mmCIF file of C-alpha atoms and ligand atoms in Angstrom:
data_model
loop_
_atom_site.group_PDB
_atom_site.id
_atom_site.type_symbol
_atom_site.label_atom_id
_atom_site.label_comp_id
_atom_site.label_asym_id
_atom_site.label_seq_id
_atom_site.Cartn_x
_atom_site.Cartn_y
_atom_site.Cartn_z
ATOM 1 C CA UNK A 270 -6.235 -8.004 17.577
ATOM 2 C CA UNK A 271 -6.797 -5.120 14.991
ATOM 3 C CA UNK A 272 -8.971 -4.851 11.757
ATOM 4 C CA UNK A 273 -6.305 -4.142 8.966
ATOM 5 C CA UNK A 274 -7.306 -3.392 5.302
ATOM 6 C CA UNK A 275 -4.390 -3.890 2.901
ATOM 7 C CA UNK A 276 -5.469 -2.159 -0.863
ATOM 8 C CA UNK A 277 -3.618 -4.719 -3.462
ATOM 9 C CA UNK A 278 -3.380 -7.454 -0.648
ATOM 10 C CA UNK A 279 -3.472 -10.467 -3.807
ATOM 11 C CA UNK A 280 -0.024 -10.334 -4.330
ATOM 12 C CA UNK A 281 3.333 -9.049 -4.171
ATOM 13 C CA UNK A 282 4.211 -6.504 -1.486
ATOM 14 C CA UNK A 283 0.413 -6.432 -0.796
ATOM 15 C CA UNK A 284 0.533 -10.074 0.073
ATOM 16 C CA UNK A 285 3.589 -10.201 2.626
ATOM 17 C CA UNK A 286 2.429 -7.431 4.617
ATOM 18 C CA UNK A 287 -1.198 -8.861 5.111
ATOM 19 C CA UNK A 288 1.035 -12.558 5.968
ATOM 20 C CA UNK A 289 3.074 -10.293 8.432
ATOM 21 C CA UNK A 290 0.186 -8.322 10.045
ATOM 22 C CA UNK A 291 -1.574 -12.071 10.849
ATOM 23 C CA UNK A 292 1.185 -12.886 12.121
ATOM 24 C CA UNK A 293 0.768 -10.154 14.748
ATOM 25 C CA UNK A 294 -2.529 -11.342 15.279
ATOM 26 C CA UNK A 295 -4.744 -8.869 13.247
ATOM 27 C CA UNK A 296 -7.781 -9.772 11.116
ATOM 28 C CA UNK A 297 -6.638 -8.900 7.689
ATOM 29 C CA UNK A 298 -9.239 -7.610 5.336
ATOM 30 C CA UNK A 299 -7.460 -8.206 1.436
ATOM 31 C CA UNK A 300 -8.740 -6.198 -1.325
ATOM 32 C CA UNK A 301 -8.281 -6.911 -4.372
ATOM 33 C CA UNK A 302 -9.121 -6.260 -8.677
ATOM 34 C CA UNK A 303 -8.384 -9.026 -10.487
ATOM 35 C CA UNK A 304 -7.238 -11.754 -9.608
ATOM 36 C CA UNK A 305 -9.565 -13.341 -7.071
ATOM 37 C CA UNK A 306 -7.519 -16.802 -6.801
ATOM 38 C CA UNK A 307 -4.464 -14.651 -5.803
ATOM 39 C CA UNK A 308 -6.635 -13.404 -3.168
ATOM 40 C CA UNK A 309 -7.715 -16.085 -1.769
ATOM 41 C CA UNK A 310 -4.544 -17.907 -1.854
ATOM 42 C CA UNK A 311 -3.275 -14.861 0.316
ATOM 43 C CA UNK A 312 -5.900 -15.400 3.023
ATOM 44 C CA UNK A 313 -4.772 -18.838 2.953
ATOM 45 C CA UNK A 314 -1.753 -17.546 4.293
ATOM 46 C CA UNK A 315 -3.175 -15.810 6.676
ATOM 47 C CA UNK A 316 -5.245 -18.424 7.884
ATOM 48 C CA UNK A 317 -1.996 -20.692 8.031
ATOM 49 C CA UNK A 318 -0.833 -17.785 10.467
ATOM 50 C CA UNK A 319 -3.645 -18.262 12.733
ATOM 51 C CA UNK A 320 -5.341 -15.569 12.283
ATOM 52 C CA UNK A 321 -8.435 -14.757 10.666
ATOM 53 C CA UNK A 322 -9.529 -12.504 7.467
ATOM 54 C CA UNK A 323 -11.394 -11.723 4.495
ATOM 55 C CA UNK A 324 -11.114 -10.714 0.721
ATOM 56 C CA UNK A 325 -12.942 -7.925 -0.456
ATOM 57 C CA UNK A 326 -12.698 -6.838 -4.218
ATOM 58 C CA UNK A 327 -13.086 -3.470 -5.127
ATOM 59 C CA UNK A 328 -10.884 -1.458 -7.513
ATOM 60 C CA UNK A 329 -9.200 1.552 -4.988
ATOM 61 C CA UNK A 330 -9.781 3.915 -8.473
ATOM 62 C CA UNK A 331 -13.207 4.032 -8.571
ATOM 63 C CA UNK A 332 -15.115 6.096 -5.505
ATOM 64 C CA UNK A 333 -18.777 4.527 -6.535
ATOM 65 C CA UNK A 334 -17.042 1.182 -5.910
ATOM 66 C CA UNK A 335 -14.824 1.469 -3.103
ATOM 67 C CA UNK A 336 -17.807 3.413 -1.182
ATOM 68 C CA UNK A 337 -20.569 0.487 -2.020
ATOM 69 C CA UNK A 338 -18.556 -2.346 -1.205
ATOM 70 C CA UNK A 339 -15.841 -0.748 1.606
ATOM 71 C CA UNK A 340 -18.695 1.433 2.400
ATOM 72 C CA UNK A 341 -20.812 -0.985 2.875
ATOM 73 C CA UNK A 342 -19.019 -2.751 5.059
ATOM 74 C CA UNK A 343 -18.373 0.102 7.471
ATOM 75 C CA UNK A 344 -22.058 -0.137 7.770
ATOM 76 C CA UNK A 345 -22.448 -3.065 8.201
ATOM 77 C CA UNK A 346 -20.284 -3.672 10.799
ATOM 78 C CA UNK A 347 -20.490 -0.640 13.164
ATOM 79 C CA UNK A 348 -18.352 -2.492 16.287
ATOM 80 C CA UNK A 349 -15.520 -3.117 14.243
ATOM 81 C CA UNK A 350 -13.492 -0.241 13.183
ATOM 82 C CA UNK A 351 -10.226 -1.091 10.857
ATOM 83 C CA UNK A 352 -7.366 0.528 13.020
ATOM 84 C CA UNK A 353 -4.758 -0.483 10.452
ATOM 85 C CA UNK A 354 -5.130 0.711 6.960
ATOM 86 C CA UNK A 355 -2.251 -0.323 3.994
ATOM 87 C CA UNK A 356 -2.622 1.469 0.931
ATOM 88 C CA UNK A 357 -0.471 -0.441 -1.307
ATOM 89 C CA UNK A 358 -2.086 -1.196 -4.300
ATOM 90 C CA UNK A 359 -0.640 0.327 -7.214
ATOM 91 C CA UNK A 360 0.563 0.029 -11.239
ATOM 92 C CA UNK A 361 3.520 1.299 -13.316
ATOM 93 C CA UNK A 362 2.498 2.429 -17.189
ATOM 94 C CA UNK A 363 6.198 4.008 -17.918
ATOM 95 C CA UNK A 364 6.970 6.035 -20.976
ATOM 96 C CA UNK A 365 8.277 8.697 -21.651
ATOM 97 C CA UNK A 366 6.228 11.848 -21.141
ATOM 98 C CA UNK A 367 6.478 13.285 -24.912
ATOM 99 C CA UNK A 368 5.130 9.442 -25.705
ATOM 100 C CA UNK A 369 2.617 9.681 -23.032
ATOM 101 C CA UNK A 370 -1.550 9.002 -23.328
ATOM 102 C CA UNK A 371 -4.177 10.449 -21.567
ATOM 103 C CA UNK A 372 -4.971 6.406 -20.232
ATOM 104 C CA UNK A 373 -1.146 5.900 -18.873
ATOM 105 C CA UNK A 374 -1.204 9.412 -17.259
ATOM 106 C CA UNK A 375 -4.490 8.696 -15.534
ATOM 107 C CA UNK A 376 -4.629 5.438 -14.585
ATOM 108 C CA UNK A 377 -1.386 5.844 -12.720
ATOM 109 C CA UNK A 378 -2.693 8.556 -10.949
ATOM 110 C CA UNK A 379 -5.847 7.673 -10.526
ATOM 111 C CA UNK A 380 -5.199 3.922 -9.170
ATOM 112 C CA UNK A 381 -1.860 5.551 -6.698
ATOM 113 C CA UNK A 382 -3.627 8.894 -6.117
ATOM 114 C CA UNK A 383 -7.028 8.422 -6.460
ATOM 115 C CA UNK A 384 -7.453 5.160 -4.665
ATOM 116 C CA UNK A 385 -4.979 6.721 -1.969
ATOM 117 C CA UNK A 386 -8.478 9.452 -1.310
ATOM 118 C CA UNK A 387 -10.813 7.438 -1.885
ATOM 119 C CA UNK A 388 -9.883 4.707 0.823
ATOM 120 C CA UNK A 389 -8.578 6.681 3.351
ATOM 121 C CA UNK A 390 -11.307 9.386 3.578
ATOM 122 C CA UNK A 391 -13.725 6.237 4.358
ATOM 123 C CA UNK A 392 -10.854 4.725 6.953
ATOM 124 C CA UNK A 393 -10.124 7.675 8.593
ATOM 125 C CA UNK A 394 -13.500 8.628 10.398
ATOM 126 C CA UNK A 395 -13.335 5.736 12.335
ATOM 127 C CA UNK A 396 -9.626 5.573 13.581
ATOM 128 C CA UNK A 397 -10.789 9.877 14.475
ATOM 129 C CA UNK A 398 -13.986 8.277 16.746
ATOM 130 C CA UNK A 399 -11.925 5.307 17.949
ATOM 131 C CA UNK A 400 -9.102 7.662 18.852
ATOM 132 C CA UNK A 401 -6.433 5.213 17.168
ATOM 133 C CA UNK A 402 -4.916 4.789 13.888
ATOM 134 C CA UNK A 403 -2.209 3.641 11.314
ATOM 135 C CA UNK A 404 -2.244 4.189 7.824
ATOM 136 C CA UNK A 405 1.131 3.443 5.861
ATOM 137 C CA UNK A 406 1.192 4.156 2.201
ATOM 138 C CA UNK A 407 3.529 2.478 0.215
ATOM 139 C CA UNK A 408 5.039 5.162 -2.265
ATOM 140 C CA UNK A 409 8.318 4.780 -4.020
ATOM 141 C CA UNK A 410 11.505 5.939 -4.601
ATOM 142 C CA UNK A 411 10.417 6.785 -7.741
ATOM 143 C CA UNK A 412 7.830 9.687 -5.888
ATOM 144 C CA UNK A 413 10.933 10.866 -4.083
ATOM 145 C CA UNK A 414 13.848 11.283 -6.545
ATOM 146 C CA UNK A 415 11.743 11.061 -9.804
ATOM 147 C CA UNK A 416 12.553 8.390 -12.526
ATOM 148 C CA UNK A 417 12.820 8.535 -16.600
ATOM 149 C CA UNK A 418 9.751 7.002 -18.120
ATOM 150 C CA UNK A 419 7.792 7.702 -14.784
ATOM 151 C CA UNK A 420 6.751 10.925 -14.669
ATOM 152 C CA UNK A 421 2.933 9.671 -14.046
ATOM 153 C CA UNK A 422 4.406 7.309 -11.304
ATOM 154 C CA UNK A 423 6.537 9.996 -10.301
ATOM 155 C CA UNK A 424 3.975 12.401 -9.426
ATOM 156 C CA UNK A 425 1.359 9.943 -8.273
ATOM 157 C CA UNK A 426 3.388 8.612 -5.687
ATOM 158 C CA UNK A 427 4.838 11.659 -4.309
ATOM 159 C CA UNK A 428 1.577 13.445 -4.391
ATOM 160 C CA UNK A 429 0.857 10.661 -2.142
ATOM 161 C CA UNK A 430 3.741 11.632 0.487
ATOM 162 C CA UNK A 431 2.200 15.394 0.151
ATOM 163 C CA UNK A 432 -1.088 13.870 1.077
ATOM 164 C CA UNK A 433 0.367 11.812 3.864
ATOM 165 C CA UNK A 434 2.658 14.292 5.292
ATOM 166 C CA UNK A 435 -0.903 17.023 5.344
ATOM 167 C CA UNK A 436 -3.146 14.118 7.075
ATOM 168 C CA UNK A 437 -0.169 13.590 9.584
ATOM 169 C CA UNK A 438 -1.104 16.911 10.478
ATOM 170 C CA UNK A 439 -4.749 17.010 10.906
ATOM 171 C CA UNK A 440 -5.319 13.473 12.434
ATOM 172 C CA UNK A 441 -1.697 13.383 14.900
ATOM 173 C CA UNK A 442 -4.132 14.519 18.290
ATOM 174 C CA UNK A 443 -6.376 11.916 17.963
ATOM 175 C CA UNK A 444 -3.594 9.042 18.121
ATOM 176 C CA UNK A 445 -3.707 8.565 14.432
ATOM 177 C CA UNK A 446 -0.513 8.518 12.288
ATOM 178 C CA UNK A 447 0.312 8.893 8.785
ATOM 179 C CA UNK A 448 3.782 7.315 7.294
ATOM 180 C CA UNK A 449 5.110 5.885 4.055
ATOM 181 C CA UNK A 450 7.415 3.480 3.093
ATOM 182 C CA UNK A 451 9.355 3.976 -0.042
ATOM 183 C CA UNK A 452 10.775 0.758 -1.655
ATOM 184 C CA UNK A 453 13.361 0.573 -3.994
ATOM 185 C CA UNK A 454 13.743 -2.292 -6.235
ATOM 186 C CA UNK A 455 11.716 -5.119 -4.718
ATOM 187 C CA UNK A 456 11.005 -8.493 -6.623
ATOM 188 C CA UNK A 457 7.375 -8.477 -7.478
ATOM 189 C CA UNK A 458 5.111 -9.564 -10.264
ATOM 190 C CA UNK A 459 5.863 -5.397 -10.727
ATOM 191 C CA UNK A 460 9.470 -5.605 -11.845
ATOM 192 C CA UNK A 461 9.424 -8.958 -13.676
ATOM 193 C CA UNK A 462 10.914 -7.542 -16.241
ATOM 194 C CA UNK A 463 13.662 -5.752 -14.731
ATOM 195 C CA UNK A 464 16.931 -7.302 -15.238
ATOM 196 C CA UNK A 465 18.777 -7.799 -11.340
ATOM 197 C CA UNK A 466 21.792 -8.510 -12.759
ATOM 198 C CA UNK A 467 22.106 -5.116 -14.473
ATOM 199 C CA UNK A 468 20.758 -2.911 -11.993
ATOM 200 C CA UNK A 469 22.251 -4.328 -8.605
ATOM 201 C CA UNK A 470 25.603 -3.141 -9.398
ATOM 202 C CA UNK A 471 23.807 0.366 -8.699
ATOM 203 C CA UNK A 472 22.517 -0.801 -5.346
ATOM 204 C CA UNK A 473 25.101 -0.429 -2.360
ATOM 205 C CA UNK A 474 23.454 -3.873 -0.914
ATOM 206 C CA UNK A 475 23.901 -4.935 -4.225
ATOM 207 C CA UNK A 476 20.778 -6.917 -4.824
ATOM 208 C CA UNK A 477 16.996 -6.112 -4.765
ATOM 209 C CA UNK A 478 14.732 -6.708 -2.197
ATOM 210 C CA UNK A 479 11.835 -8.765 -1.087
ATOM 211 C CA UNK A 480 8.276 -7.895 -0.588
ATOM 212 C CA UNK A 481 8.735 -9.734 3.423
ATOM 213 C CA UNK A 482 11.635 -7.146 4.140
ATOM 214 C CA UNK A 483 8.954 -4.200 3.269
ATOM 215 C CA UNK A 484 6.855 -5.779 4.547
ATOM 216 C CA UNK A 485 8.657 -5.879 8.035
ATOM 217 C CA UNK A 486 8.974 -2.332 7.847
ATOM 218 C CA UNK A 487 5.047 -1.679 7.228
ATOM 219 C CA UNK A 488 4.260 -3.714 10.355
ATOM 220 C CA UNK A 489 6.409 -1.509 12.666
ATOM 221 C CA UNK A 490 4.790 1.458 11.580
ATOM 222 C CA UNK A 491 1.076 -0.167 11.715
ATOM 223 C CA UNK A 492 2.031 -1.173 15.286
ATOM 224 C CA UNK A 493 1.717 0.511 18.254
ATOM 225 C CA UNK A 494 5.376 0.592 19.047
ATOM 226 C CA UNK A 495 5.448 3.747 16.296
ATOM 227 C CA UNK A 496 3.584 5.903 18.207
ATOM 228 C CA UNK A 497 5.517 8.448 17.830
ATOM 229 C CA UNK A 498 6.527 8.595 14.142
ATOM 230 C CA UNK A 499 4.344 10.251 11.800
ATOM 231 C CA UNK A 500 4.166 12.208 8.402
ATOM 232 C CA UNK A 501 7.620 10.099 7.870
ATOM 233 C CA UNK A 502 8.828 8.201 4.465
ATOM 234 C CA UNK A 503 10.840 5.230 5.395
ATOM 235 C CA UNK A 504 12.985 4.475 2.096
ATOM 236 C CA UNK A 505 13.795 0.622 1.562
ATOM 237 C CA UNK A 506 15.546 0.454 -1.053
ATOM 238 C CA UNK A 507 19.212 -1.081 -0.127
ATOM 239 C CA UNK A 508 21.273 2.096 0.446
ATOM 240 C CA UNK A 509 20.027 3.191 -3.469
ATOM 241 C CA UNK A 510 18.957 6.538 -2.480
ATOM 242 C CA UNK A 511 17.213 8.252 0.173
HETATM 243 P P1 NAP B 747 2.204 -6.207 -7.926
HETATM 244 O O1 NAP B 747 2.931 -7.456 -7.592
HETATM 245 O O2 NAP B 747 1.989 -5.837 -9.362
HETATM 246 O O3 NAP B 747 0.790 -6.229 -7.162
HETATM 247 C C1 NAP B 747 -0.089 -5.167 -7.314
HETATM 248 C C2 NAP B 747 -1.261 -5.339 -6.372
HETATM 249 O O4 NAP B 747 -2.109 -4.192 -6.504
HETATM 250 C C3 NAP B 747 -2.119 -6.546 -6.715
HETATM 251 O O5 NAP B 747 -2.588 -7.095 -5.498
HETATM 252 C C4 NAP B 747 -3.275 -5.952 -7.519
HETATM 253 O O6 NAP B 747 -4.492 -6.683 -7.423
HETATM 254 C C5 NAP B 747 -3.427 -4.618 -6.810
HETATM 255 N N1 NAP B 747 -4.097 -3.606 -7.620
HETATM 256 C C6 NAP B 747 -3.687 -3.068 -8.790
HETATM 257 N N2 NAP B 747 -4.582 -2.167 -9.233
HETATM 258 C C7 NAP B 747 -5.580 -2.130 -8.302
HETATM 259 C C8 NAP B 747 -6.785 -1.423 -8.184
HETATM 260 N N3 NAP B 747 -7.157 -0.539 -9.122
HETATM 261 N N4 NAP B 747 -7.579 -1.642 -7.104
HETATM 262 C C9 NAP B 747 -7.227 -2.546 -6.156
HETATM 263 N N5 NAP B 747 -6.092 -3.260 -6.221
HETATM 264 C C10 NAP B 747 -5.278 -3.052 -7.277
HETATM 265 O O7 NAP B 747 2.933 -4.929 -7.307
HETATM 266 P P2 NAP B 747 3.952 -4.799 -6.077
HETATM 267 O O8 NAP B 747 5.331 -4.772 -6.633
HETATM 268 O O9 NAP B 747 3.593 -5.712 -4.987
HETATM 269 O O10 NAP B 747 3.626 -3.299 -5.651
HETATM 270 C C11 NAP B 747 2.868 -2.961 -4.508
HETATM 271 C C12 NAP B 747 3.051 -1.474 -4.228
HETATM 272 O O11 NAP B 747 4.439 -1.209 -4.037
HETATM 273 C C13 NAP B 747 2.608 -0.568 -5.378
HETATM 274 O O12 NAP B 747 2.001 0.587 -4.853
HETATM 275 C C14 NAP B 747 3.906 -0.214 -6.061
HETATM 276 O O13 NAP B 747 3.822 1.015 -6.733
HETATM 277 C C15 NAP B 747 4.847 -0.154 -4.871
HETATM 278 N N6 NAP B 747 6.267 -0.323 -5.207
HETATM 279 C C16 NAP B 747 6.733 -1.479 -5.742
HETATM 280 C C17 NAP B 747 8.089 -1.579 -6.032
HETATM 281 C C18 NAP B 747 8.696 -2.827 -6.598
HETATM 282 O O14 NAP B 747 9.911 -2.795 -6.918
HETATM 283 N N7 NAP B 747 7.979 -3.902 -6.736
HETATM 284 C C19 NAP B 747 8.942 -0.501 -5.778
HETATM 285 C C20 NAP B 747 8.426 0.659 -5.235
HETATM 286 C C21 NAP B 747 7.089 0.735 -4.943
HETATM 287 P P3 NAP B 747 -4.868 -7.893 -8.454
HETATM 288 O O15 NAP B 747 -4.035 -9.088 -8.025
HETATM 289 O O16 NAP B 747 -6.328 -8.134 -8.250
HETATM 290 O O17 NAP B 747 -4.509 -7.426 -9.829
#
């Protein structure tokens, strides 16, 4: 059994992978913004796994924030060190760049990018001490190929790969490892209002995906049977690109 934290753990992707890491027997810390009965309903789930867990609300954008309350409970608990850290949580605001406003730019990057830092600097000293470590980021394929009307998401989430792929680095001889998955189209709350029918013709699998089937992916490389993969994106995205 491992502590896991899971940024955006309410719903969605965020909510499979903490169901799939219970499974596996870890105690699944959920953050979350918002939507606190999303939350809970998620450790529900993991509770229905047999494992244990807890929500914890804190918005990944805002450092004073994420180092009270994640912070806080570093401190509070100094024999438990989270070994397992999934920073998922994340937002689309597309438009196109002329059409752009200083709020779409930055909460993008401040939520994908900024939450990425401010998490994982706490996270990381303990995995360093405790000579053990996972973090998986879930970027997209949006950070790797670049999409129209995402140029904020764009750049936020392949900032985040340049980030990963430097931590890989500094962290790999200490037993630590830094990946990221890269979905494609998967059907969240996130792409509600994407049309499958007229993008899956697009999609060699021809269909979108499901959170459980990232998910699946983000528990191999939290587990210890990925030992030796690191400063790696994983696309899952049905053949789209990669
Ligand atoms: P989603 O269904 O919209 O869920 C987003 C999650 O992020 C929610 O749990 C939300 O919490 C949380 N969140 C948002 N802003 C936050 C903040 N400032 N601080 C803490 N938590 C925050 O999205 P999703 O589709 O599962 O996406 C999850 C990740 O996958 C994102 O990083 C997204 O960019 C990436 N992704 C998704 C797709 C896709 O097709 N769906 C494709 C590629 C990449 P609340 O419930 O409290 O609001």
């Amino acid at each position: 059994m491992r502590y896991a934290l899971v940024t955006g753990g309410s719903r969605g992707i965020g909510r499979a992978i903490c169901v799939k890491l219970a499974e596996e027997g870890h105690y699944v810390i959920i953050n979350y913004t918002s939507k606190q009965d999303e939350a809970e309903n998620t450790l529900k789930m993991v509770r229905e796994k047999g494992a244990d867990g807890e929500i914890m609300k804190f918005d990944v954008s805002n450092q004073t924030e994420v180092d009270a309350v994640l912070g806080g409970w570093i401190e509070k608990n100094p024999d438990k060190t989270i070994e397992i850290l999934v920073n998922n949580a994340g937002i689309r605001k597309d438009q196109l760049l002329m059409w752009m406003s200083n709020a779409e730019w930055n909460s993008v990057m401040d939520i994908s990018l900024g939450g990425w830092y401010n998490v994982t600097r706490l996270i990381i000293k303990g995995m360093l001490v405790k000579k053990y470590g996972r973090v998986v980021s879930v970027v997209s394929l949006s950070g790797l190929k670049g999409l129209p009307g995402q140029t904020n998401y764009s750049a936020a989430k392949a900032a985040v790969i340049g980030a990963t792929k430097a931590l890989s680095q500094e962290v790999g001889r200490r037993g630590v490892t830094a990946n990221c998955v890269a979905p494609g189209f998967i059907k969240t709350d996130m792409t509600e209002g994407i049309n499958e029918k007229d993008f899956k013709q697009l999609i060699p699998l021809n269909r979108f995906g499901t959170a459980e089937e990232v998910a699946d992916a983000v528990n191999f490389l939290a587990s210890e049977k990925s030992a030796y993969i690191t400063g790696q994106v994983l696309s899952i995205n049905g053949g789209l690109y990669s």
